[in-house]
CSV table of C-alpha atoms and ligand atoms in Angstrom, one decimal:
chain,number,residue,atom,x,y,z
A,1,MET,CA,0.0,0.0,0.1
A,2,LEU,CA,2.9,2.3,0.9
A,3,ASP,CA,4.6,1.7,-2.5
A,4,LEU,CA,1.5,2.6,-4.4
A,5,LEU,CA,0.9,5.6,-2.1
A,6,ARG,CA,4.6,6.8,-2.8
A,7,GLU,CA,3.9,6.6,-6.5
A,8,LEU,CA,0.7,8.5,-6.4
A,9,VAL,CA,2.0,11.1,-4.1
A,10,LEU,CA,5.1,11.7,-6.5
A,11,LEU,CA,2.6,12.4,-9.2
A,12,GLU,CA,1.6,15.9,-8.1
A,13,SER,CA,-1.8,16.4,-9.2
A,14,PRO,CA,-2.9,20.0,-8.3
A,15,SER,CA,-6.5,21.1,-9.0
A,16,LEU,CA,-5.4,24.0,-11.2
A,17,GLU,CA,-2.9,22.3,-13.5
A,18,LYS,CA,-4.5,20.2,-16.1
A,19,ALA,CA,-1.4,18.2,-17.4
A,20,PRO,CA,0.0,17.0,-14.3
A,21,ALA,CA,-3.5,16.3,-13.0
A,22,ASP,CA,-4.1,14.2,-16.1
A,23,ARG,CA,-0.9,12.1,-15.4
A,24,GLY,CA,-2.1,11.4,-11.9
A,25,CYS,CA,-5.6,10.3,-13.3
A,26,GLY,CA,-3.9,8.1,-16.0
A,27,PHE,CA,-1.8,6.5,-13.4
A,28,LEU,CA,-5.2,5.7,-11.4
A,29,ALA,CA,-6.9,4.5,-14.5
A,30,ASP,CA,-4.0,1.9,-15.1
A,31,GLN,CA,-4.2,0.7,-11.6
A,32,TRP,CA,-7.9,0.0,-11.9
A,33,LEU,CA,-7.4,-1.5,-15.4
A,34,LEU,CA,-4.7,-3.8,-14.0
A,35,ARG,CA,-7.2,-5.2,-11.4
A,36,GLY,CA,-10.0,-5.8,-13.9
A,37,GLY,CA,-12.1,-2.8,-13.6
A,38,LEU,CA,-13.9,-1.2,-16.4
A,39,VAL,CA,-12.4,2.3,-16.7
A,40,HIS,CA,-14.0,5.5,-18.3
A,41,LEU,CA,-11.8,8.6,-18.4
A,42,LEU,CA,-14.3,11.5,-18.5
A,43,LYS,CA,-12.4,14.0,-20.4
A,44,GLN,CA,-12.3,17.7,-19.3
A,45,GLU,CA,-11.3,20.9,-21.2
A,46,GLN,CA,-10.0,23.0,-18.2
A,47,ARG,CA,-9.6,20.7,-15.3
A,48,GLY,CA,-8.0,17.2,-14.9
A,49,ASN,CA,-10.1,14.5,-16.3
A,50,HIS,CA,-12.3,12.5,-14.1
A,51,LEU,CA,-12.1,8.8,-13.7
A,52,ARG,CA,-14.9,6.4,-13.3
A,53,VAL,CA,-14.4,2.6,-12.8
A,54,ILE,CA,-17.3,0.2,-12.9
A,55,TRP,CA,-17.0,-3.4,-11.5
A,56,SER,CA,-19.9,-5.7,-12.2
A,57,PRO,CA,-18.6,-9.2,-11.6
A,58,ASN,CA,-21.0,-11.8,-13.1
A,59,GLY,CA,-22.9,-9.5,-15.3
A,60,SER,CA,-24.3,-6.2,-14.7
A,61,ARG,CA,-27.1,-5.5,-12.2
A,62,GLN,CA,-29.7,-2.9,-11.5
A,63,ARG,CA,-28.4,-1.3,-8.3
A,64,GLN,CA,-25.0,0.1,-7.6
A,65,LEU,CA,-22.7,1.5,-4.7
A,66,LEU,CA,-20.7,4.4,-5.1
A,67,VAL,CA,-17.2,5.1,-3.9
A,68,LEU,CA,-16.3,8.7,-4.1
A,69,GLY,CA,-13.1,10.6,-3.9
A,70,HIS,CA,-11.0,13.2,-5.5
A,71,TYR,CA,-7.4,12.9,-6.7
A,72,ASP,CA,-6.5,16.8,-6.9
A,73,THR,CA,-4.6,18.4,-4.1
A,74,VAL,CA,-4.3,22.0,-3.0
A,75,TYR,CA,-0.4,21.9,-3.7
A,76,PRO,CA,1.1,23.4,-6.8
A,77,THR,CA,3.6,21.5,-8.9
A,78,GLY,CA,7.0,21.7,-7.1
A,79,THR,CA,5.5,21.4,-3.7
A,80,LEU,CA,7.5,18.0,-3.5
A,81,SER,CA,10.9,19.7,-3.3
A,82,ARG,CA,10.2,21.2,0.1
A,83,MET,CA,7.6,18.7,1.3
A,84,PRO,CA,8.9,15.3,0.0
A,85,PHE,CA,7.3,11.9,0.4
A,86,ARG,CA,8.8,10.4,3.4
A,87,ILE,CA,7.8,7.6,6.0
A,88,SER,CA,9.1,8.3,9.5
A,89,SER,CA,7.9,6.8,12.9
A,90,GLY,CA,4.9,5.2,11.4
A,91,LYS,CA,3.6,8.2,9.5
A,92,ALA,CA,4.0,8.9,5.8
A,93,TYR,CA,4.3,12.6,4.9
A,94,GLY,CA,3.7,14.3,1.7
A,95,PRO,CA,1.5,16.7,-0.6
A,96,GLY,CA,-2.1,15.3,-0.6
A,97,VAL,CA,-1.1,12.1,1.3
A,98,PHE,CA,-4.0,12.5,3.9
A,99,ASP,CA,-6.4,14.6,1.7
A,100,MET,CA,-6.8,12.1,0.0
A,101,LYS,CA,-4.3,10.0,-1.8
A,102,ALA,CA,-4.0,7.3,1.0
A,103,GLY,CA,-7.9,7.0,0.8
A,104,ILE,CA,-7.7,6.2,-2.8
A,105,VAL,CA,-5.1,3.5,-2.2
A,106,GLN,CA,-7.3,2.1,0.5
A,107,ALA,CA,-10.1,1.9,-1.9
A,108,LEU,CA,-7.9,0.2,-4.6
A,109,PHE,CA,-7.0,-2.5,-2.0
A,110,ALA,CA,-10.5,-3.0,-0.9
A,111,PHE,CA,-11.3,-3.6,-4.5
A,112,GLU,CA,-8.5,-6.0,-4.9
A,113,SER,CA,-9.2,-8.0,-1.9
A,114,LEU,CA,-13.0,-8.5,-2.7
A,115,GLN,CA,-11.7,-9.9,-6.0
A,116,GLN,CA,-9.0,-12.1,-4.5
A,117,LEU,CA,-11.2,-13.5,-1.6
A,118,LYS,CA,-13.9,-13.9,-4.3
A,119,ILE,CA,-16.4,-12.3,-1.9
A,120,PRO,CA,-20.0,-12.4,-3.6
A,121,ILE,CA,-21.0,-8.9,-4.7
A,122,THR,CA,-24.7,-8.3,-5.0
A,123,LYS,CA,-24.5,-4.7,-6.5
A,124,ASN,CA,-22.3,-3.2,-9.2
A,125,LEU,CA,-19.4,-1.1,-7.7
A,126,VAL,CA,-18.7,2.3,-9.1
A,127,PHE,CA,-15.5,4.3,-8.2
A,128,LEU,CA,-15.5,7.9,-9.2
A,129,TRP,CA,-12.2,9.9,-8.7
A,130,THR,CA,-12.7,13.7,-9.4
A,131,SER,CA,-10.2,16.3,-10.2
A,132,ASP,CA,-11.8,19.6,-8.9
A,133,GLU,CA,-13.0,19.0,-5.2
A,134,GLU,CA,-10.6,21.5,-3.7
A,135,ILE,CA,-11.7,24.2,-5.9
A,136,GLY,CA,-15.5,23.6,-5.6
A,137,SER,CA,-16.4,20.7,-7.9
A,138,GLN,CA,-17.8,22.9,-10.8
A,139,SER,CA,-16.9,20.3,-13.5
A,140,SER,CA,-17.7,17.2,-11.5
A,141,ARG,CA,-20.8,17.9,-9.5
A,142,LYS,CA,-23.2,16.9,-12.3
A,143,ILE,CA,-21.3,13.6,-12.8
A,144,ILE,CA,-21.2,13.0,-9.1
A,145,GLU,CA,-24.9,13.7,-8.6
A,146,ALA,CA,-25.8,11.5,-11.7
A,147,GLU,CA,-23.9,8.5,-10.3
A,148,ALA,CA,-25.4,9.1,-6.8
A,149,ARG,CA,-28.8,9.0,-8.0
A,150,ARG,CA,-28.2,5.6,-9.5
A,151,SER,CA,-26.6,4.3,-6.1
A,152,ASP,CA,-28.0,2.8,-2.7
A,153,ALA,CA,-25.2,4.4,-0.9
A,154,VAL,CA,-22.3,6.6,-1.4
A,155,PHE,CA,-19.1,6.1,0.6
A,156,VAL,CA,-16.6,9.1,0.6
A,157,LEU,CA,-13.0,8.5,1.0
A,158,GLU,CA,-12.2,12.0,2.5
A,159,PRO,CA,-9.8,12.1,5.5
A,160,SER,CA,-11.2,10.8,8.7
A,161,LEU,CA,-11.1,13.2,11.7
A,162,GLY,CA,-8.6,12.7,14.7
A,163,SER,CA,-6.3,10.1,15.8
A,164,ARG,CA,-9.0,7.6,16.4
A,165,GLY,CA,-10.3,7.9,12.7
A,166,LEU,CA,-13.7,9.3,13.2
A,167,VAL,CA,-15.9,9.1,10.1
A,168,LYS,CA,-18.0,12.1,9.3
A,169,THR,CA,-21.8,11.9,9.5
A,170,SER,CA,-22.7,15.4,9.1
A,171,ARG,CA,-21.2,18.3,7.5
A,172,LYS,CA,-22.0,21.9,7.2
A,173,GLY,CA,-23.5,23.5,4.1
A,174,VAL,CA,-20.9,25.9,2.6
A,175,GLY,CA,-21.5,29.0,0.5
A,176,GLN,CA,-20.1,32.4,-0.6
A,177,ALA,CA,-22.0,35.5,-1.4
A,178,GLU,CA,-20.9,38.8,-2.8
A,179,LEU,CA,-22.6,42.0,-1.5
A,180,ILE,CA,-21.8,45.0,-3.7
A,181,VAL,CA,-22.9,48.5,-2.8
A,182,ARG,CA,-23.2,51.4,-5.0
A,183,GLY,CA,-23.3,54.9,-3.7
A,184,ARG,CA,-22.6,58.2,-5.3
A,185,PRO,CA,-19.4,60.1,-5.3
A,186,ALA,CA,-18.9,63.7,-4.3
A,187,HIS,CA,-16.4,66.0,-2.9
A,188,ALA,CA,-15.9,65.1,0.8
A,189,GLY,CA,-15.3,69.0,1.7
A,190,LEU,CA,-17.2,71.0,-0.8
A,191,GLU,CA,-20.5,69.2,-0.9
A,192,PRO,CA,-20.7,66.2,1.4
A,193,GLU,CA,-24.5,66.4,1.2
A,194,LYS,CA,-24.6,65.2,-2.3
A,195,GLY,CA,-22.7,62.0,-1.8
A,196,ILE,CA,-24.0,58.5,-0.7
A,197,ASN,CA,-21.0,56.8,1.0
A,198,ALA,CA,-21.0,53.2,-0.1
A,199,ILE,CA,-18.4,52.3,2.6
A,200,HIS,CA,-20.9,53.5,5.3
A,201,GLU,CA,-23.7,51.6,3.8
A,202,LEU,CA,-21.6,48.4,3.5
A,203,SER,CA,-20.3,48.7,7.3
A,204,ALA,CA,-24.0,49.3,8.3
A,205,GLN,CA,-25.1,46.1,6.4
A,206,ILE,CA,-22.2,44.1,8.0
A,207,ALA,CA,-23.3,45.1,11.5
A,208,ARG,CA,-26.8,44.0,10.6
A,209,ILE,CA,-25.5,40.8,8.9
A,210,GLU,CA,-23.2,39.8,12.0
A,211,LYS,CA,-26.2,39.5,14.1
A,212,TRP,CA,-27.5,36.5,12.0
A,213,ASN,CA,-24.6,34.5,13.5
A,214,ASN,CA,-26.1,31.7,15.6
A,215,LEU,CA,-23.2,29.5,16.8
A,216,ARG,CA,-25.4,27.3,18.9
A,217,ARG,CA,-27.3,26.3,15.8
A,218,GLY,CA,-24.2,26.4,13.8
A,219,VAL,CA,-25.2,29.2,11.4
A,220,THR,CA,-22.5,31.5,10.5
A,221,ILE,CA,-21.9,34.3,8.2
A,222,ASN,CA,-18.7,36.0,8.0
A,223,ALA,CA,-17.3,39.0,5.9
A,224,ASP,CA,-14.0,37.5,4.6
A,225,ILE,CA,-13.0,40.2,2.3
A,226,VAL,CA,-14.1,43.8,2.2
A,227,SER,CA,-12.9,46.7,-0.4
A,228,GLY,CA,-14.3,50.1,-1.3
A,229,GLY,CA,-13.8,53.4,-2.1
A,230,THR,CA,-11.8,55.3,-4.9
A,231,ARG,CA,-9.5,57.9,-3.1
A,232,ALA,CA,-9.0,60.4,-0.2
A,233,ASN,CA,-11.4,63.4,-0.3
A,234,VAL,CA,-14.0,61.5,-2.2
A,235,ILE,CA,-17.1,60.0,-1.0
A,236,ALA,CA,-16.9,56.3,-1.6
A,237,GLU,CA,-18.8,55.3,-4.8
A,238,GLN,CA,-18.7,51.6,-4.3
A,239,ALA,CA,-17.8,48.9,-1.6
A,240,HIS,CA,-17.8,45.1,-1.8
A,241,ALA,CA,-17.7,42.3,0.8
A,242,THR,CA,-17.2,38.5,0.1
A,243,LEU,CA,-19.3,36.6,2.6
A,244,ASP,CA,-18.8,33.2,4.0
A,245,LEU,CA,-22.0,31.2,4.7
A,246,ARG,CA,-22.3,28.0,6.6
A,247,ALA,CA,-25.2,25.9,8.3
A,248,TRP,CA,-25.9,22.5,9.7
A,249,ARG,CA,-29.4,22.5,8.6
A,250,THR,CA,-31.0,22.6,5.2
A,251,SER,CA,-33.7,24.8,6.5
A,252,ASP,CA,-31.3,27.3,8.2
A,253,MET,CA,-29.4,27.4,4.8
A,254,HIS,CA,-32.6,28.4,3.0
A,255,ALA,CA,-33.6,31.0,5.7
A,256,LEU,CA,-30.0,32.5,5.4
A,257,GLU,CA,-30.1,32.7,1.6
A,258,LYS,CA,-33.6,34.4,1.8
A,259,ARG,CA,-32.6,36.8,4.4
A,260,LEU,CA,-29.5,37.8,2.6
A,261,HIS,CA,-31.2,38.1,-0.8
A,262,SER,CA,-34.0,40.4,0.8
A,263,LEU,CA,-31.4,42.9,2.5
A,264,LYS,CA,-32.6,46.5,1.7
A,265,PRO,CA,-30.3,49.7,1.7
A,266,ILE,CA,-30.0,51.6,5.0
A,267,HIS,CA,-28.7,54.9,3.6
A,268,LYS,CA,-31.2,56.5,1.3
A,269,GLY,CA,-30.1,56.3,-2.3
A,270,ALA,CA,-27.6,53.5,-1.8
A,271,LYS,CA,-28.1,50.4,-3.9
A,272,LEU,CA,-27.4,46.9,-3.1
A,273,GLU,CA,-26.6,43.9,-5.3
A,274,ILE,CA,-26.4,40.4,-3.7
A,275,THR,CA,-25.1,37.5,-5.6
A,276,GLY,CA,-24.2,33.8,-4.9
A,277,GLY,CA,-25.5,31.7,-2.2
A,278,PHE,CA,-24.9,28.0,-0.8
A,279,ASP,CA,-22.7,25.9,-3.1
A,280,ARG,CA,-22.6,22.9,-1.1
A,281,PRO,CA,-26.0,22.0,0.9
A,282,PRO,CA,-25.5,20.6,4.4
A,283,MET,CA,-24.9,16.8,4.7
A,284,GLU,CA,-27.4,16.1,7.5
A,285,ARG,CA,-26.8,13.1,9.9
A,286,LYS,CA,-30.1,11.4,9.0
A,287,HIS,CA,-28.5,10.4,5.7
A,288,SER,CA,-25.6,8.9,7.3
A,289,ALA,CA,-27.0,7.3,10.5
A,290,ALA,CA,-27.9,3.8,8.9
A,291,LEU,CA,-24.5,3.5,7.2
A,292,PHE,CA,-22.6,4.7,10.2
A,293,ALA,CA,-24.3,1.9,12.4
A,294,ARG,CA,-23.4,-0.8,9.8
A,295,ALA,CA,-19.7,0.5,9.5
A,296,LYS,CA,-19.5,0.6,13.4
A,297,SER,CA,-20.6,-3.1,13.7
A,298,ILE,CA,-18.3,-4.0,10.9
A,299,ALA,CA,-15.4,-2.1,12.6
A,300,LYS,CA,-16.0,-3.9,15.9
A,301,GLN,CA,-15.3,-7.2,14.1
A,302,ILE,CA,-12.1,-5.9,12.8
A,303,GLY,CA,-11.3,-4.7,16.5
A,304,VAL,CA,-11.7,-1.0,15.9
A,305,ASN,CA,-14.1,1.1,17.8
A,306,LEU,CA,-15.3,3.5,15.1
A,307,GLY,CA,-16.6,6.9,16.3
A,308,GLU,CA,-18.3,9.7,14.4
A,309,ALA,CA,-17.9,13.7,14.2
A,310,ALA,CA,-19.5,16.4,12.5
A,311,ALA,CA,-17.4,18.6,10.2
A,312,GLY,CA,-17.8,22.5,9.7
A,313,GLY,CA,-16.4,22.1,6.1
A,314,GLY,CA,-17.8,20.8,3.0
A,315,SER,CA,-17.0,17.9,0.7
A,316,ASP,CA,-18.6,16.0,-2.4
A,317,GLY,CA,-20.6,14.2,0.2
A,318,ASN,CA,-22.8,17.2,0.6
A,319,PHE,CA,-24.0,16.8,-2.8
A,320,THR,CA,-24.9,13.1,-2.6
A,321,ALA,CA,-26.5,13.4,0.9
A,322,ALA,CA,-28.5,16.5,-0.3
A,323,LEU,CA,-30.2,14.1,-2.9
A,324,GLY,CA,-31.3,11.9,0.0
A,325,ILE,CA,-28.9,9.2,-0.9
A,326,PRO,CA,-27.4,7.4,2.3
A,327,THR,CA,-23.8,8.8,2.4
A,328,LEU,CA,-21.0,8.0,4.7
A,329,ASP,CA,-17.9,10.4,4.7
A,330,GLY,CA,-14.4,10.5,6.2
A,331,LEU,CA,-13.9,6.8,5.5
A,332,GLY,CA,-10.5,7.5,4.1
A,333,ALA,CA,-7.1,7.8,5.9
A,334,VAL,CA,-6.3,8.4,9.5
A,335,GLY,CA,-3.8,11.2,9.8
A,336,ASP,CA,-3.8,14.9,10.2
A,337,GLY,CA,-2.6,18.2,8.8
A,338,ALA,CA,-4.7,18.4,5.7
A,339,HIS,CA,-3.5,21.4,3.4
A,340,SER,CA,-0.4,22.0,5.5
A,341,PRO,CA,3.3,21.1,5.5
A,342,ASN,CA,2.6,18.7,8.2
A,343,GLU,CA,0.1,16.7,6.2
A,344,HIS,CA,0.4,13.1,7.2
A,345,ILE,CA,-1.2,9.7,7.5
A,346,VAL,CA,-0.8,7.0,10.2
A,347,THR,CA,0.4,3.9,8.1
A,348,LYS,CA,-0.8,1.1,10.2
A,349,THR,CA,-4.2,2.2,10.0
A,350,MET,CA,-4.3,1.8,6.2
A,351,PRO,CA,-5.2,-1.9,6.1
A,352,HIS,CA,-8.1,-1.6,8.8
A,353,ARG,CA,-9.6,1.2,6.7
A,354,ALA,CA,-9.4,-0.9,3.5
A,355,ALA,CA,-10.9,-3.8,5.2
A,356,LEU,CA,-13.7,-1.7,6.5
A,357,LEU,CA,-14.5,-0.3,3.0
A,358,ALA,CA,-14.4,-3.7,1.5
A,359,ALA,CA,-16.8,-5.2,4.1
A,360,LEU,CA,-19.3,-2.3,3.5
A,361,LEU,CA,-19.0,-2.8,-0.3
A,362,ALA,CA,-19.9,-6.5,0.4
A,363,THR,CA,-22.8,-6.0,2.5
A,364,VAL,CA,-24.6,-2.8,2.0
B,401,ZN,ZN1,-10.5,16.3,0.3
């Protein structure tokens, strides 16, 4: 498993660089082909190609299970030179090792073990490896949703949480909105009465919006970026804020979007434009609970006490759960430090996690 992980990490596959991403995708395609999977390369113009692998032993069936993940990473080409792949004290380090290349390797070994042990499979298995999860999944979302609709369950190989490898049974919905304010410029000294200050309007709106935060319910709205004005002595003509939106519940997501889009100007004459909203709907626990119970009981047979966690960040599991398809996320590697120089996995956990996935695929 570590040899394969090394090869995969050495093939840097940043979301924003098509040629290297395609090489990583091609390597994965070869690995599945070698093991008898039916491989489809879903070619993309801008982003790396997506990879779909179908395995339907003894002829195709009606129903399928979906194993979902992404092979892109947040690290640009060349990151390996300062963050090399290395194994030390039972941990493997390197760009994308935890998020989520070790998860892909575990899935490959789960697949291989089902074949080698001739475990009877009652549903088609579909593995989907996408290239743009780290940048919002614009090119893969429709493909993910189409596969999910045909599936009885979705297993997401995103990293687990903490040293105990907690799987993720709920995730916040995540969005981004732009709030653009247009005022009217005027000389700040000669005729201030003629101006409408867009920065003052934006500040007032942000003060209003800030009160919508409800940490107990997990509803958050945060101005992450603000800009505005043209120059000193001039009453600001325009101002702009980028807002981060999050919620645990679908109902809260809708309420927050509605509130945001019905904002009215506070200063007379100011104009507001609001765009954007939630990109990923919440993954609510009700869509994960049954699969988690199954996973927990399987893990017990492997000698692992499997726990669960809620995550404030989104993944492609948000899309599949929002369709009402049972989804279990965070089934991937055990480790820490995603998106940081300390990114690593705990090597001895890889076989357990592969076994857990294999058993789920054989029994759900
Ligand atoms: Zn990820």
